[in-house]
GROMACS .gro file of C-alpha atoms in nm:
model
  152
    1ILE     CA    1  13.207   4.027  14.385
    2VAL     CA    2  13.323   3.687  14.505
    3PHE     CA    3  13.608   3.696  14.255
    4CYS     CA    4  13.699   4.049  14.361
    5SER     CA    5  13.690   3.963  14.730
    6CYS     CA    6  13.901   3.651  14.681
    7PHE     CA    7  14.145   3.829  14.454
    8CYS     CA    8  14.179   4.140  14.668
    9THR     CA    9  14.197   3.995  15.019
   10CYS     CA   10  14.567   4.055  15.053
   11ASN     CA   11  14.552   4.430  14.997
   12ARG     CA   12  14.277   4.647  15.141
   13SER     CA   13  14.327   4.931  14.890
   14ARG     CA   14  14.300   4.689  14.597
   15PHE     CA   15  13.980   4.548  14.744
   16SER     CA   16  13.821   4.892  14.785
   17SER     CA   17  13.922   4.995  14.434
   18CYS     CA   18  13.774   4.669  14.303
   19ILE     CA   19  13.445   4.742  14.479
   20LEU     CA   20  13.446   5.102  14.351
   21ARG     CA   21  13.505   4.984  13.994
   22PHE     CA   22  13.219   4.736  14.027
   23MET     CA   23  12.984   5.005  14.165
   24LYS     CA   24  13.083   5.249  13.891
   25ALA     CA   25  13.024   4.989  13.620
   26TRP     CA   26  12.686   4.903  13.773
   27ILE     CA   27  12.580   5.270  13.795
   28TYR     CA   28  12.695   5.347  13.440
   29LYS     CA   29  12.503   5.046  13.309
   30TRP     CA   30  12.176   5.062  13.503
   31LEU     CA   31  12.117   5.431  13.583
   32PRO     CA   32  12.056   5.526  13.217
   33ILE     CA   33  11.816   5.232  13.181
   34VAL     CA   34  11.622   5.323  13.496
   35CYS     CA   35  11.608   5.693  13.401
   36GLY     CA   36  11.533   5.626  13.034
   37CYS     CA   37  11.826   5.850  12.941
   38HIS     CA   38  11.975   5.890  12.593
   39CYS     CA   39  12.323   5.964  12.741
   40ARG     CA   40  12.430   6.186  12.454
   41GLU     CA   41  12.785   6.309  12.499
   42GLU     CA   42  12.714   6.676  12.422
   43ARG     CA   43  12.415   6.683  12.658
   44SER     CA   44  12.597   6.536  12.957
   45PHE     CA   45  12.812   6.690  13.225
   46HIS     CA   46  13.175   6.588  13.249
   47TYR     CA   47  13.397   6.567  13.554
   48ARG     CA   48  13.773   6.525  13.512
   49GLY     CA   49  13.721   6.419  13.153
   50LYS     CA   50  13.463   6.150  13.238
   51ARG     CA   51  13.103   6.175  13.126
   52PHE     CA   52  12.829   6.149  13.390
   53PRO     CA   53  12.623   5.829  13.359
   54VAL     CA   54  12.313   6.030  13.259
   55CYS     CA   55  12.249   6.355  13.069
   56ALA     CA   56  12.223   6.697  13.232
   57ARG     CA   57  11.841   6.687  13.243
   58CYS     CA   58  11.831   6.343  13.410
   59THR     CA   59  12.105   6.454  13.651
   60GLY     CA   60  11.885   6.750  13.746
   61GLU     CA   61  11.585   6.520  13.793
   62LEU     CA   62  11.781   6.291  14.023
   63VAL     CA   63  11.919   6.582  14.227
   64GLY     CA   64  11.567   6.729  14.250
   65MET     CA   65  11.429   6.397  14.372
   66VAL     CA   66  11.699   6.365  14.637
   67PHE     CA   67  11.634   6.725  14.744
   68SER     CA   68  11.262   6.649  14.772
   69LEU     CA   69  11.338   6.348  14.991
   70ILE     CA   70  11.532   6.576  15.224
   71THR     CA   71  11.279   6.862  15.231
   72CYS     CA   72  10.951   6.668  15.227
   73PHE     CA   73  10.951   6.643  15.607
   74PHE     CA   74  10.975   7.021  15.649
   75PHE     CA   75  10.800   7.169  15.347
   76ARG     CA   76  10.547   7.035  15.098
   77PRO     CA   77  10.411   7.265  14.831
   78SER     CA   78  10.055   7.212  14.709
   79LEU     CA   79   9.974   6.987  14.414
   80TRP     CA   80   9.913   7.295  14.200
   81ILE     CA   81  10.264   7.426  14.267
   82CYS     CA   82  10.410   7.083  14.195
   83PHE     CA   83  10.246   7.081  13.852
   84VAL     CA   84  10.374   7.434  13.785
   85LEU     CA   85  10.727   7.320  13.877
   86MET     CA   86  10.706   7.044  13.616
   87ILE     CA   87  10.601   7.272  13.328
   88PRO     CA   88  10.947   7.425  13.246
   89MET     CA   89  11.105   7.089  13.162
   90ILE     CA   90  10.808   6.981  12.953
   91ALA     CA   91  10.815   7.314  12.767
   92ASP     CA   92  11.194   7.314  12.720
   93GLY     CA   93  11.203   6.955  12.599
   94GLY     CA   94  10.901   7.001  12.374
   95ILE     CA   95  11.033   7.319  12.216
   96GLN     CA   96  11.371   7.154  12.164
   97MET     CA   97  11.210   6.847  12.006
   98PHE     CA   98  10.987   7.035  11.760
   99THR     CA   99  11.211   7.331  11.666
  100LYS     CA  100  11.577   7.400  11.595
  101TYR     CA  101  11.619   7.548  11.943
  102GLU     CA  102  11.904   7.387  12.138
  103SER     CA  103  11.894   7.416  12.516
  104THR     CA  104  12.206   7.451  12.729
  105ASN     CA  105  12.316   7.194  12.983
  106ARG     CA  106  12.266   7.446  13.264
  107ARG     CA  107  11.905   7.505  13.155
  108ARG     CA  108  11.849   7.130  13.118
  109PHE     CA  109  11.979   7.073  13.471
  110VAL     CA  110  11.760   7.348  13.624
  111THR     CA  111  11.443   7.237  13.444
  112GLY     CA  112  11.520   6.874  13.533
  113PHE     CA  113  11.573   6.973  13.897
  114LEU     CA  114  11.238   7.152  13.911
  115PHE     CA  115  11.065   6.858  13.744
  116GLY     CA  116  11.223   6.598  13.974
  117TYR     CA  117  11.139   6.801  14.283
  118GLY     CA  118  10.781   6.870  14.173
  119PHE     CA  119  10.723   6.512  14.057
  120LEU     CA  120  10.833   6.342  14.378
  121ILE     CA  121  10.667   6.596  14.609
  122ARG     CA  122  10.347   6.547  14.404
  123ARG     CA  123  10.373   6.173  14.467
  124PHE     CA  124  10.425   6.232  14.839
  125ASN     CA  125  10.122   6.463  14.852
  126MET     CA  126   9.906   6.214  14.663
  127GLU     CA  127  10.012   5.924  14.885
  128SER     CA  128   9.960   6.119  15.206
  129SER     CA  129   9.614   6.232  15.095
  130LYS     CA  130   9.532   5.873  14.998
  131ILE     CA  131   9.640   5.750  15.341
  132LYS     CA  132   9.434   6.021  15.511
  133SER     CA  133   9.124   5.937  15.308
  134ASP     CA  134   9.173   5.565  15.372
  135SER     CA  135   9.204   5.621  15.746
  136ARG     CA  136   8.886   5.834  15.751
  137SER     CA  137   8.681   5.585  15.555
  138SER     CA  138   8.831   5.269  15.702
  139VAL     CA  139   8.562   5.232  15.968
  140SER     CA  140   8.277   5.280  15.723
  141SER     CA  141   8.433   5.057  15.457
  142SER     CA  142   8.506   4.782  15.708
  143CYS     CA  143   8.145   4.800  15.832
  144ILE     CA  144   8.013   4.780  15.476
  145SER     CA  145   8.237   4.485  15.389
  146PHE     CA  146   8.139   4.311  15.715
  147PHE     CA  147   7.768   4.339  15.640
  148ALA     CA  148   7.817   4.247  15.271
  149ASN     CA  149   8.001   3.931  15.371
  150ALA     CA  150   7.741   3.846  15.636
  151ARG     CA  151   7.462   3.841  15.375
  152GLU     CA  152   7.646   3.588  15.159
   0.00000   0.00000   0.00000
């Protein structure tokens, strides 16, 4: 970045394109690693002839997670519904792995979206229930720890 900023100080458009190229290179390198994506060409979406940095299923998962971040303040399905939302991707991927069935990118995206949404909402529900249970038992646990430490 220092090289880019020094090199591109004279022209604002060159500087912004330098930053955009750096961000694109960073995303294309690290997003597949973070997602654990195989990045197969035939299983990825393309835009203007360029392949997305992750496959269609991982793209769906990421979009589902972003959607859950937006909707978690207004609507949170139960844990049971979250697990049901995750089943289609597990079934689609499992069937595809163990048979000759080949899923479409549209189906991969939809099942990934459902999984990403259900997974992150499940995490939010688990964390919020953990916080609620900690706040209810905090007085009793602090009293117990106080008396346990006093005996020592």
